Structure formats: structure tokens, C-alpha cells
mmCIF file of C-alpha atoms in Angstrom:
data_model
loop_
_atom_site.group_PDB
_atom_site.id
_atom_site.type_symbol
_atom_site.label_atom_id
_atom_site.label_comp_id
_atom_site.label_asym_id
_atom_site.label_seq_id
_atom_site.Cartn_x
_atom_site.Cartn_y
_atom_site.Cartn_z
ATOM 1 C CA MET R 1119 117.062 110.623 84.843
ATOM 2 C CA LEU R 1120 120.425 112.188 85.263
ATOM 3 C CA VAL R 1121 122.695 110.036 87.388
ATOM 4 C CA SER R 1122 126.462 110.011 87.705
ATOM 5 C CA LEU R 1123 129.174 108.649 90.004
ATOM 6 C CA GLN R 1124 132.909 109.329 89.644
ATOM 7 C CA LEU R 1125 134.880 106.572 91.376
ATOM 8 C CA GLY R 1126 138.436 107.813 90.998
ATOM 9 C CA SER R 1127 141.213 107.603 88.434
ATOM 10 C CA LEU R 1128 142.074 103.914 88.840
ATOM 11 C CA ILE R 1129 138.695 102.525 87.903
ATOM 12 C CA ALA R 1130 136.082 103.269 85.296
ATOM 13 C CA PRO R 1131 133.320 105.747 86.158
ATOM 14 C CA ALA R 1132 129.995 104.113 87.020
ATOM 15 C CA TYR R 1133 126.577 105.663 86.664
ATOM 16 C CA ALA R 1134 123.833 104.323 88.871
ATOM 17 C CA CYS R 1135 120.169 104.542 88.023
ATOM 18 C CA GLY R 1136 116.921 103.376 89.582
ATOM 19 C CA CYS R 1137 117.105 100.126 87.650
ATOM 20 C CA GLY R 1138 120.720 99.095 88.128
ATOM 21 C CA ALA R 1139 124.226 100.338 87.402
ATOM 22 C CA MET R 1140 126.245 101.299 84.361
ATOM 23 C CA VAL R 1141 129.931 100.405 84.053
ATOM 24 C CA VAL R 1142 132.215 101.694 81.303
ATOM 25 C CA HIS R 1143 135.877 101.378 80.386
ATOM 26 C CA ARG R 1144 138.560 103.493 81.990
ATOM 27 C CA ASN R 1145 138.782 106.993 80.469
ATOM 28 C CA SER R 1146 135.238 106.644 79.083
ATOM 29 C CA GLN R 1147 132.011 108.190 80.261
ATOM 30 C CA VAL R 1148 128.347 107.435 79.799
ATOM 31 C CA ALA R 1149 125.560 109.421 81.438
ATOM 32 C CA VAL R 1150 121.983 108.216 81.688
ATOM 33 C CA ASP R 1151 119.960 111.332 80.905
ATOM 34 C CA ARG R 1152 116.593 109.690 81.308
ATOM 35 C CA GLU R 1153 115.239 106.362 82.476
ATOM 36 C CA THR R 1154 111.623 105.458 81.842
ATOM 37 C CA SER R 1155 110.211 102.198 83.209
ATOM 38 C CA ALA R 1156 106.882 100.417 83.003
ATOM 39 C CA VAL R 1157 106.424 97.746 85.676
ATOM 40 C CA GLY R 1158 103.680 95.160 85.253
ATOM 41 C CA TRP R 1159 102.521 92.424 87.623
ATOM 42 C CA ASP R 1160 99.670 89.934 87.402
ATOM 43 C CA GLY R 1161 100.139 88.415 90.856
ATOM 44 C CA SER R 1162 102.749 85.832 89.888
ATOM 45 C CA THR R 1163 104.836 87.236 87.033
ATOM 46 C CA GLU R 1164 106.514 90.608 86.885
ATOM 47 C CA GLN R 1165 107.782 92.379 83.834
ATOM 48 C CA ILE R 1166 109.842 95.524 83.486
ATOM 49 C CA VAL R 1167 110.044 97.443 80.230
ATOM 50 C CA MET R 1168 112.796 100.021 80.403
ATOM 51 C CA GLN R 1169 114.141 102.617 78.019
ATOM 52 C CA LEU R 1170 117.368 104.548 78.564
ATOM 53 C CA SER R 1171 118.507 107.771 76.960
ATOM 54 C CA VAL R 1172 122.298 108.015 77.193
ATOM 55 C CA ARG R 1173 125.136 110.266 76.106
ATOM 56 C CA GLY R 1174 128.900 110.040 76.388
ATOM 57 C CA ASN R 1175 132.079 109.027 74.620
ATOM 58 C CA ALA R 1176 132.105 105.318 75.457
ATOM 59 C CA PRO R 1177 132.076 102.845 72.553
ATOM 60 C CA ASP R 1178 130.282 100.368 74.824
ATOM 61 C CA ALA R 1179 129.164 99.898 78.406
ATOM 62 C CA ALA R 1180 127.909 97.215 80.781
ATOM 63 C CA TRP R 1181 124.641 97.596 82.615
ATOM 64 C CA ILE R 1182 123.616 95.355 85.534
ATOM 65 C CA MET R 1183 120.043 94.698 86.634
ATOM 66 C CA PRO R 1184 119.320 92.525 89.716
ATOM 67 C CA VAL R 1185 116.237 90.306 89.461
ATOM 68 C CA PRO R 1186 114.770 87.980 92.132
ATOM 69 C CA HIS R 1187 114.314 84.987 89.767
ATOM 70 C CA ARG R 1188 115.414 83.702 86.388
ATOM 71 C CA ALA R 1189 114.520 86.314 83.789
ATOM 72 C CA THR R 1190 113.753 86.242 80.103
ATOM 73 C CA VAL R 1191 114.919 89.240 78.093
ATOM 74 C CA GLU R 1192 113.654 90.579 74.793
ATOM 75 C CA LEU R 1193 113.406 93.875 72.990
ATOM 76 C CA GLY R 1194 110.484 96.040 74.026
ATOM 77 C CA ASP R 1195 108.268 98.321 71.984
ATOM 78 C CA ALA R 1196 109.103 102.028 72.230
ATOM 79 C CA ALA R 1197 105.488 102.830 71.373
ATOM 80 C CA LEU R 1198 104.528 101.635 74.872
ATOM 81 C CA PHE R 1199 105.956 104.776 76.446
ATOM 82 C CA SER R 1200 104.284 107.025 73.893
ATOM 83 C CA GLU R 1201 100.953 105.421 74.729
ATOM 84 C CA LEU R 1202 101.483 105.623 78.491
ATOM 85 C CA SER R 1203 102.546 109.250 78.184
ATOM 86 C CA ALA R 1204 99.332 110.034 76.319
ATOM 87 C CA ILE R 1205 97.190 108.106 78.821
ATOM 88 C CA THR R 1206 98.682 109.807 81.883
ATOM 89 C CA ALA R 1207 99.073 113.286 80.399
ATOM 90 C CA PRO R 1208 97.670 116.090 82.584
ATOM 91 C CA VAL R 1209 94.337 117.641 81.717
ATOM 92 C CA HIS R 1210 94.617 121.319 80.824
ATOM 93 C CA GLU R 1211 91.765 123.503 81.996
ATOM 94 C CA GLU R 1212 91.164 127.229 82.002
ATOM 95 C CA ARG R 1213 89.920 129.085 85.022
ATOM 96 C CA HIS R 1214 89.213 132.775 85.410
ATOM 97 C CA TYR R 1215 89.993 135.334 88.050
ATOM 98 C CA PHE R 1216 88.175 138.633 88.534
ATOM 99 C CA TRP R 1217 90.588 141.236 89.837
ATOM 100 C CA PRO R 1218 93.743 142.115 87.803
ATOM 101 C CA ARG R 1219 97.100 140.678 88.827
ATOM 102 C CA ASP R 1220 100.690 141.850 88.441
ATOM 103 C CA LYS R 1221 100.908 140.977 84.740
ATOM 104 C CA ASP R 1222 97.527 142.465 83.838
ATOM 105 C CA TRP R 1223 96.666 146.011 82.859
ATOM 106 C CA PRO R 1224 97.085 148.489 84.448
ATOM 107 C CA PHE R 1225 99.934 146.840 86.405
ATOM 108 C CA GLY R 1226 101.679 145.128 83.479
ATOM 109 C CA GLY R 1227 100.890 143.181 80.314
ATOM 110 C CA SER R 1228 97.852 141.117 79.458
ATOM 111 C CA GLY R 1229 99.188 137.521 79.675
ATOM 112 C CA GLY R 1230 97.857 134.742 81.836
ATOM 113 C CA SER R 1231 99.754 132.391 84.148
ATOM 114 C CA THR R 1232 99.934 128.644 84.488
ATOM 115 C CA ALA R 1233 99.429 126.975 87.850
ATOM 116 C CA ASP R 1234 100.765 124.531 88.463
ATOM 117 C CA GLY R 1235 108.127 81.105 83.858
ATOM 118 C CA ALA R 1236 111.057 81.183 86.170
ATOM 119 C CA GLY R 1237 113.229 78.928 88.294
ATOM 120 C CA ALA R 1238 115.396 79.524 91.312
ATOM 121 C CA PRO R 1239 119.008 80.651 90.837
ATOM 122 C CA ARG R 1240 121.493 77.846 90.394
ATOM 123 C CA ALA R 1241 124.468 77.836 92.744
ATOM 124 C CA SER R 1242 126.587 75.192 91.075
ATOM 125 C CA ALA R 1243 129.214 77.741 90.029
ATOM 126 C CA PRO R 1244 130.234 81.211 91.304
ATOM 127 C CA VAL R 1245 128.998 82.691 88.031
ATOM 128 C CA ASP R 1246 126.623 80.713 85.855
ATOM 129 C CA VAL R 1247 125.795 82.144 82.435
ATOM 130 C CA VAL R 1248 122.255 80.859 82.041
ATOM 131 C CA GLY R 1249 121.643 82.552 78.717
ATOM 132 C CA ARG R 1250 123.154 84.929 76.212
ATOM 133 C CA GLU R 1251 121.680 86.567 73.137
ATOM 134 C CA ARG R 1252 122.080 89.540 70.835
ATOM 135 C CA LEU R 1253 119.083 91.898 70.854
ATOM 136 C CA GLY R 1254 119.549 94.875 68.569
ATOM 137 C CA PRO R 1255 122.330 96.984 70.087
ATOM 138 C CA PHE R 1256 122.415 94.805 73.217
ATOM 139 C CA ASP R 1257 124.569 91.818 74.070
ATOM 140 C CA VAL R 1258 122.511 90.329 76.900
ATOM 141 C CA ALA R 1259 123.909 87.808 79.387
ATOM 142 C CA ARG R 1260 121.725 86.348 82.127
ATOM 143 C CA LEU R 1261 123.858 85.450 85.137
ATOM 144 C CA ALA R 1262 123.469 83.571 88.401
ATOM 145 C CA ALA R 1263 126.219 84.709 90.779
ATOM 146 C CA THR R 1264 126.932 83.595 94.329
ATOM 147 C CA ASP R 1265 129.248 86.466 95.263
ATOM 148 C CA PRO R 1266 130.139 89.934 93.916
ATOM 149 C CA GLU R 1267 133.775 88.926 93.338
ATOM 150 C CA ALA R 1268 132.659 86.243 90.897
ATOM 151 C CA LEU R 1269 130.495 88.773 89.077
ATOM 152 C CA GLU R 1270 133.481 91.111 88.996
ATOM 153 C CA GLY R 1271 135.567 88.352 87.436
ATOM 154 C CA TRP R 1272 133.010 87.811 84.690
ATOM 155 C CA LEU R 1273 132.905 91.518 83.912
ATOM 156 C CA LYS R 1274 136.697 91.662 83.712
ATOM 157 C CA GLU R 1275 136.747 88.741 81.307
ATOM 158 C CA ASN R 1276 134.420 90.780 79.121
ATOM 159 C CA GLY R 1277 136.517 93.940 79.331
ATOM 160 C CA PHE R 1278 134.924 95.793 82.244
ATOM 161 C CA GLU R 1279 135.938 96.638 85.806
ATOM 162 C CA LEU R 1280 133.477 96.429 88.679
ATOM 163 C CA PRO R 1281 133.929 99.403 91.051
ATOM 164 C CA ASP R 1282 134.396 98.441 94.680
ATOM 165 C CA ARG R 1283 131.356 100.382 95.864
ATOM 166 C CA LEU R 1284 129.148 98.697 93.297
ATOM 167 C CA ALA R 1285 130.415 95.264 94.372
ATOM 168 C CA THR R 1286 129.496 96.119 97.960
ATOM 169 C CA ALA R 1287 126.062 97.335 96.921
ATOM 170 C CA LEU R 1288 125.395 94.020 95.169
ATOM 171 C CA THR R 1289 126.003 92.000 98.351
ATOM 172 C CA PRO R 1290 122.356 92.085 99.583
ATOM 173 C CA TYR R 1291 121.180 90.692 96.255
ATOM 174 C CA VAL R 1292 123.763 87.918 96.408
ATOM 175 C CA GLU R 1293 122.680 87.044 99.954
ATOM 176 C CA GLN R 1294 119.072 86.800 98.772
ATOM 177 C CA LYS R 1295 120.224 84.600 95.858
ATOM 178 C CA TRP R 1296 119.030 87.018 93.224
ATOM 179 C CA GLU R 1297 120.267 86.734 89.655
ATOM 180 C CA TYR R 1298 121.441 89.458 87.319
ATOM 181 C CA VAL R 1299 120.765 90.542 83.826
ATOM 182 C CA ALA R 1300 124.084 91.861 82.543
ATOM 183 C CA VAL R 1301 123.703 93.850 79.346
ATOM 184 C CA ARG R 1302 126.579 94.944 77.154
ATOM 185 C CA LEU R 1303 125.512 98.066 75.324
ATOM 186 C CA ALA R 1304 127.300 98.459 72.007
ATOM 187 C CA PRO R 1305 126.330 100.495 68.927
ATOM 188 C CA GLU R 1306 125.599 98.352 65.879
ATOM 189 C CA LYS R 1307 127.889 100.542 63.765
ATOM 190 C CA ARG R 1308 131.587 100.340 64.511
ATOM 191 C CA GLY R 1309 133.386 103.538 65.413
ATOM 192 C CA THR R 1310 130.346 105.192 66.984
ATOM 193 C CA THR R 1311 129.633 105.895 70.649
ATOM 194 C CA LEU R 1312 126.604 105.323 72.831
ATOM 195 C CA SER R 1313 124.262 108.258 72.441
ATOM 196 C CA GLY R 1314 120.554 108.982 72.234
ATOM 197 C CA THR R 1315 117.535 106.903 73.185
ATOM 198 C CA LEU R 1316 118.204 103.170 73.167
ATOM 199 C CA ASP R 1317 115.742 100.490 72.219
ATOM 200 C CA PRO R 1318 113.718 99.416 75.263
ATOM 201 C CA LEU R 1319 114.379 96.072 76.936
ATOM 202 C CA ARG R 1320 111.609 93.877 78.354
ATOM 203 C CA LEU R 1321 112.420 91.612 81.302
ATOM 204 C CA ARG R 1322 110.038 88.988 82.698
ATOM 205 C CA PHE R 1323 110.499 86.886 85.825
ATOM 206 C CA ALA R 1324 108.450 85.089 88.476
ATOM 207 C CA SER R 1325 107.641 87.101 91.566
ATOM 208 C CA ASP R 1326 105.122 86.798 94.365
ATOM 209 C CA ARG R 1327 105.371 90.551 94.956
ATOM 210 C CA LEU R 1328 105.819 93.629 92.843
ATOM 211 C CA VAL R 1329 109.336 94.911 93.411
ATOM 212 C CA TYR R 1330 111.415 97.498 91.603
ATOM 213 C CA PRO R 1331 115.178 97.296 92.302
ATOM 214 C CA MET R 1332 116.457 100.613 93.664
ATOM 215 C CA ARG R 1333 119.266 99.642 96.035
ATOM 216 C CA LEU R 1334 122.063 100.348 93.536
ATOM 217 C CA SER R 1335 120.862 103.929 93.157
ATOM 218 C CA LYS R 1336 122.474 104.795 96.484
ATOM 219 C CA LEU R 1337 125.764 104.974 94.566
ATOM 220 C CA ALA R 1338 124.619 108.045 92.652
ATOM 221 C CA ALA R 1339 126.445 111.277 93.449
ATOM 222 C CA THR R 1340 123.634 113.581 92.332
ATOM 223 C CA PRO R 1341 119.923 113.780 93.239
ATOM 224 C CA GLN R 1342 117.686 111.343 91.393
ATOM 225 C CA SER R 1343 114.154 111.373 90.069
ATOM 226 C CA LEU R 1344 112.254 108.135 89.634
ATOM 227 C CA GLY R 1345 109.315 107.795 87.283
ATOM 228 C CA LEU R 1346 107.319 104.550 87.156
ATOM 229 C CA TYR R 1347 104.306 103.393 85.202
ATOM 230 C CA VAL R 1348 102.810 100.581 87.318
ATOM 231 C CA LEU R 1349 100.476 98.176 85.493
ATOM 232 C CA ALA R 1350 98.455 95.919 87.793
ATOM 233 C CA ASP R 1351 94.921 94.835 88.720
ATOM 234 C CA HIS R 1352 94.555 97.666 91.213
ATOM 235 C CA ARG R 1353 95.952 101.069 92.018
ATOM 236 C CA MET R 1354 99.414 100.601 93.515
ATOM 237 C CA GLU R 1355 101.611 102.489 95.950
ATOM 238 C CA PRO R 1356 105.125 102.021 97.386
ATOM 239 C CA ARG R 1357 105.258 100.547 100.886
ATOM 240 C CA GLY R 1358 107.716 103.214 101.981
ATOM 241 C CA THR R 1359 109.899 106.080 100.871
ATOM 242 C CA ILE R 1360 113.170 104.003 100.993
ATOM 243 C CA GLY R 1361 115.135 107.168 101.760
ATOM 244 C CA GLY R 1362 113.499 109.594 99.347
ATOM 245 C CA ARG R 1363 110.742 112.137 99.536
ATOM 246 C CA PRO R 1364 107.143 110.842 99.671
ATOM 247 C CA PRO R 1365 106.148 109.444 96.267
ATOM 248 C CA LYS R 1366 103.585 111.440 94.321
ATOM 249 C CA VAL R 1367 100.864 109.997 92.117
ATOM 250 C CA ALA R 1368 100.613 111.747 88.753
ATOM 251 C CA TYR R 1369 97.865 109.496 87.370
ATOM 252 C CA ALA R 1370 95.673 106.597 88.457
ATOM 253 C CA GLY R 1371 92.978 105.013 86.342
ATOM 254 C CA ARG R 1372 91.728 101.839 84.711
ATOM 255 C CA VAL R 1373 92.534 101.472 81.011
ATOM 256 C CA ASP R 1374 91.212 98.972 78.488
ATOM 257 C CA PRO R 1375 93.928 98.907 75.794
ATOM 258 C CA ALA R 1376 91.731 96.917 73.403
ATOM 259 C CA LYS R 1377 89.095 99.651 73.257
ATOM 260 C CA GLU R 1378 91.272 102.739 72.807
ATOM 261 C CA PRO R 1379 93.195 101.085 71.084
ATOM 262 C CA TYR R 1380 96.664 101.002 72.620
ATOM 263 C CA GLU R 1381 98.425 98.181 70.772
ATOM 264 C CA ALA R 1382 101.769 98.309 72.614
ATOM 265 C CA LEU R 1383 100.050 98.359 76.009
ATOM 266 C CA ALA R 1384 97.769 95.517 74.920
ATOM 267 C CA ALA R 1385 100.850 93.447 74.046
ATOM 268 C CA VAL R 1386 102.132 93.875 77.599
ATOM 269 C CA THR R 1387 98.818 93.231 79.350
ATOM 270 C CA GLY R 1388 97.615 90.468 77.029
ATOM 271 C CA ASP R 1389 94.714 92.604 75.780
ATOM 272 C CA LYS R 1390 93.334 92.749 79.327
ATOM 273 C CA PRO R 1391 92.198 95.915 81.121
ATOM 274 C CA VAL R 1392 94.768 97.211 83.563
ATOM 275 C CA PHE R 1393 94.941 99.814 86.286
ATOM 276 C CA VAL R 1394 97.695 102.286 85.431
ATOM 277 C CA THR R 1395 99.404 104.181 88.243
ATOM 278 C CA ALA R 1396 102.042 106.783 87.369
ATOM 279 C CA ILE R 1397 104.359 107.487 90.305
ATOM 280 C CA ASP R 1398 107.086 110.117 90.653
ATOM 281 C CA GLN R 1399 109.610 110.296 93.478
ATOM 282 C CA TYR R 1400 112.595 112.523 94.185
ATOM 283 C CA PHE R 1401 115.755 111.433 96.006
ATOM 284 C CA PRO R 1402 117.717 114.531 97.054
ATOM 285 C CA SER R 1403 120.300 112.376 98.899
ATOM 286 C CA PRO R 1404 120.701 109.045 97.055
ATOM 287 C CA GLU R 1405 123.063 107.679 99.712
ATOM 288 C CA ARG R 1406 120.037 107.398 102.006
ATOM 289 C CA ILE R 1407 118.341 104.816 99.765
ATOM 290 C CA ASP R 1408 118.040 101.741 101.975
ATOM 291 C CA GLY R 1409 116.150 99.165 99.904
ATOM 292 C CA ASP R 1410 114.114 98.287 96.863
ATOM 293 C CA HIS R 1411 110.655 99.597 96.119
ATOM 294 C CA GLU R 1412 107.967 97.073 96.968
ATOM 295 C CA LEU R 1413 104.555 98.118 95.706
ATOM 296 C CA ARG R 1414 101.183 97.128 97.127
ATOM 297 C CA ALA R 1415 97.537 97.706 96.255
ATOM 298 C CA THR R 1416 95.851 100.724 97.825
ATOM 299 C CA ALA R 1417 92.713 100.391 99.929
ATOM 300 C CA GLU R 1418 90.558 101.707 97.088
ATOM 301 C CA ASP R 1419 91.042 102.088 93.347
ATOM 302 C CA THR R 1420 90.471 105.829 93.465
ATOM 303 C CA PRO R 1421 91.112 107.407 90.057
ATOM 304 C CA TYR R 1422 93.268 110.499 89.827
ATOM 305 C CA ARG R 1423 94.457 112.779 87.087
ATOM 306 C CA THR R 1424 96.700 115.806 87.289
ATOM 307 C CA VAL R 1425 94.990 119.010 86.213
ATOM 308 C CA VAL R 1426 97.054 121.944 84.979
ATOM 309 C CA TYR R 1427 95.164 125.212 85.160
ATOM 310 C CA ARG R 1428 95.713 128.222 82.944
ATOM 311 C CA ASP R 1429 94.533 131.268 84.847
ATOM 312 C CA THR R 1430 93.107 134.070 82.687
ATOM 313 C CA LEU R 1431 91.498 137.390 83.475
ATOM 314 C CA LEU R 1432 87.710 137.278 83.226
ATOM 315 C CA THR R 1433 86.540 139.353 80.251
ATOM 316 C CA TRP R 1434 83.244 140.218 78.553
ATOM 317 C CA GLY R 1435 83.205 141.380 74.975
ATOM 318 C CA GLY R 1436 86.988 141.731 75.101
ATOM 319 C CA MET R 1437 86.816 144.059 78.111
ATOM 320 C CA PRO R 1438 88.037 143.037 81.577
ATOM 321 C CA VAL R 1439 84.946 142.462 83.676
ATOM 322 C CA TRP R 1440 86.525 144.138 86.681
ATOM 323 C CA LEU R 1441 86.346 147.457 84.810
ATOM 324 C CA LEU R 1442 82.585 147.204 85.005
ATOM 325 C CA VAL R 1443 82.780 147.644 88.787
ATOM 326 C CA PRO R 1444 84.161 151.227 88.813
ATOM 327 C CA LEU R 1445 82.168 151.973 85.667
ATOM 328 C CA ALA R 1446 78.990 150.748 87.301
ATOM 329 C CA GLY R 1447 79.869 152.730 90.424
ATOM 330 C CA ALA R 1448 80.382 155.885 88.383
ATOM 331 C CA LEU R 1449 77.091 155.323 86.579
ATOM 332 C CA VAL R 1450 75.301 154.908 89.894
ATOM 333 C CA VAL R 1451 76.776 158.184 91.201
ATOM 334 C CA ILE R 1452 75.890 160.027 88.007
ATOM 335 C CA ALA R 1453 72.386 158.605 88.040
ATOM 336 C CA ALA R 1454 71.954 159.658 91.655
ATOM 337 C CA LEU R 1455 73.084 163.217 90.874
ATOM 338 C CA LEU R 1456 70.775 163.441 87.870
ATOM 339 C CA LEU R 1457 67.865 162.187 89.934
ATOM 340 C CA ALA R 1458 68.660 164.715 92.622
ATOM 341 C CA VAL R 1459 68.775 167.580 90.116
ATOM 342 C CA ARG R 1460 65.605 166.401 88.461
ATOM 343 C CA ALA R 1461 63.848 166.082 91.757
ATOM 344 C CA ARG R 1462 64.994 169.578 92.709
ATOM 345 C CA ARG R 1463 63.656 171.039 89.471
ATOM 346 C CA ARG R 1464 60.288 169.402 89.939
ATOM 347 C CA ARG R 1465 59.953 170.568 93.525
ATOM 348 C CA PRO R 1466 57.084 173.262 93.736
ATOM 349 C CA VAL R 1467 58.112 176.792 94.609
ATOM 350 C CA LEU R 1468 56.348 177.818 97.793
ATOM 351 C CA PRO R 1469 55.146 181.429 98.160
ATOM 352 C CA PRO R 1470 56.899 183.495 100.744
ATOM 353 C CA PRO R 1471 55.226 183.576 104.100
ATOM 354 C CA PRO R 1472 52.783 186.528 104.622
ATOM 355 C CA VAL R 1473 54.101 189.675 106.168
ATOM 356 C CA PHE R 1474 52.167 190.800 109.191
ATOM 357 C CA THR R 1475 52.227 194.497 110.168
ATOM 358 C CA PRO R 1476 52.693 194.866 113.869
ATOM 359 C CA PRO R 1477 49.940 196.826 115.655
ATOM 360 C CA PRO R 1478 50.695 200.471 116.587
ATOM 361 C CA LEU R 1479 52.117 201.141 119.933
ATOM 362 C CA ARG R 1480 49.838 202.804 122.398
#
């Protein structure tokens, strides 16, 4: 998703996305072109696998993800998103129409149209680095922070500045004693900048509810689109719109990754069948976002799949069927005329009536 936020000349630009916020050095820019997330939940443990496609001139950047409990972080498998894309892809069907439309002969051309295991945060220090590791191009630090200023101090020590608005947006998470996964994005080759699709990250943490952090997205200056693959025991739906347009379901169905097979999906679900729900939502005014997405099971596990229709003109033997209507009409008229002529020819000629001579006058 495309998200950007310019915060003035004295601080580094920050780019918010549905999963967190991006912070870069002064005079550097990084844009998140696309964010794809798969969110799984088994009733007690949640996991988020996220892949970012970025572009810009920054040699590195910091990305912050709030999480409700202590999280483990590892590299994810990019094949997961390829598999989910294939599973949830729309079905293409052809349907026919009878009468010609604007693009059909004789009005125009002949083309068709397409319709449409975790513990509580520790508070022994303002910022507690509970873990740090190098994962591919990522320098991942797992933090427990008791106030945004302390988090800002940690970022500064590592070469980044926390924009004021972002610090304010983090306050609700601090009050709820959430932790953060702070990721330093840096290319493995020196002298290069962040660009292209990054390796996915997989976060796991304890949670008694399925929640997807969205609060930081209110910092975005441009409209946002959110796309989620939700993996759970049942079909899921957001509890509310949280300031965006009503979410739309693009796919809903139960999948057994061991039978297909979908190896990357099986690794996430533990080889167990899962109900996959693909949800899209549009936020025309990100500043109206007022919370995080909490997802719940729907009343019924009704399957759904998007169908894309390709409308084509109905033909028979390469000829538009609608032409048969005037042709048939003309044939009927001709046949009627021929029958009338034939009937007239076969009609017997009657002799003229007899001529009677009037009697003489007396």
C-alpha cells in the first residue's frame, strides 16, 4: 500500500502503514508501495507474517510494530503470499448477452467487456531490550517501553528521530502496556538503498483475541488500502470500520494445506486445515482511524469467492445470434407473401354471372 507522511524540515519523514510506522534519517525518504499481511490465530496465539515492498533513497530505516505481548520474530516464507494469492484468486467466467452493445457491430468493434509463548511486558526500565537478532536484511530489536519518550531515546541512540506525531500515536499502546518490535531495515550490501520487495517477517505472540494494529495508520497523509489474509478456525470479520469504509470480503473458504499441497501455508497452520478469509478495506481519510482492527468469527462459515465475468456477444457458427431475429422476421414475411401468391394462383376462376335480358316494355 502506498502511504506517506511529510513531517517538516526539522525531522525525518515518516511513512505510516497498517502494521506500524517507518522512520528514516533526515533528508532521506522511504515509501511503502505495498504491504501484504497474513494474520493467523488459533485462539491463544497470534502470528503476523508481513511483507513490504519499498522504494526510496534511504540507506536504512526503522520500522515500529506494536504488539500486545512479548513477541518472537523470525524470517517468513515469501511463498506463503504466492499460495494465498492463488487460493483467493477470483474465478473467471464467461457469460453471454443477446443484443449488441456499444462496442459490437454495427455500433463499434467486436470486443467483449469485463465486469467487474509469551509473557507480560516488563516495566523495570523505561526501555527494556528483551531481544535482538539479525535476520537477513533486518536488525530486529524487541522492546518493552513504558513511555514514548523512552522509545524516542532508544531510536535516537540508534541514529533515528521519532516524529512528535508518531510519539503521540504510540501513547495508547504504552498505556495498555504493549511492547514493540523495532526493526532496523538495512541492505546487506553496503552503499545500496532500500528498494524492492523485502523478505517477509513472521511475528508470534500470545493473544486472547485476534487483533491487527492499525492505530498508527492515522498518521498517513494519503488514502490507504488494507489487505489481510486471516487464517483461523472460522470465517472472520472486523468488529467495526475503525474510521474506514465497510470492509469487503474477497474470499472465504476452508483450505487443507496438506492436501493441495500448500507447503508454506502448512508451515504456518501446522499442517492443519484453516478457514481463509481475505479482507480488503479502504481508508479515504486516514486521520479518522480510531483504533485497531479486532476480528471475530461470523455467525456462519459461509464460503465466498469473487467471480469476474467476461461478457461476450452470443454467437452461433460465428454469426451473432441477434442477427437471426431480423433474418427470421424477413423469412416469415417472405414466406407469407409466397403463400399468399400461391394461394391466389390456386384459387378457381369463377364464371361471370349470367346476363339476364330484361322483358320488353308494354
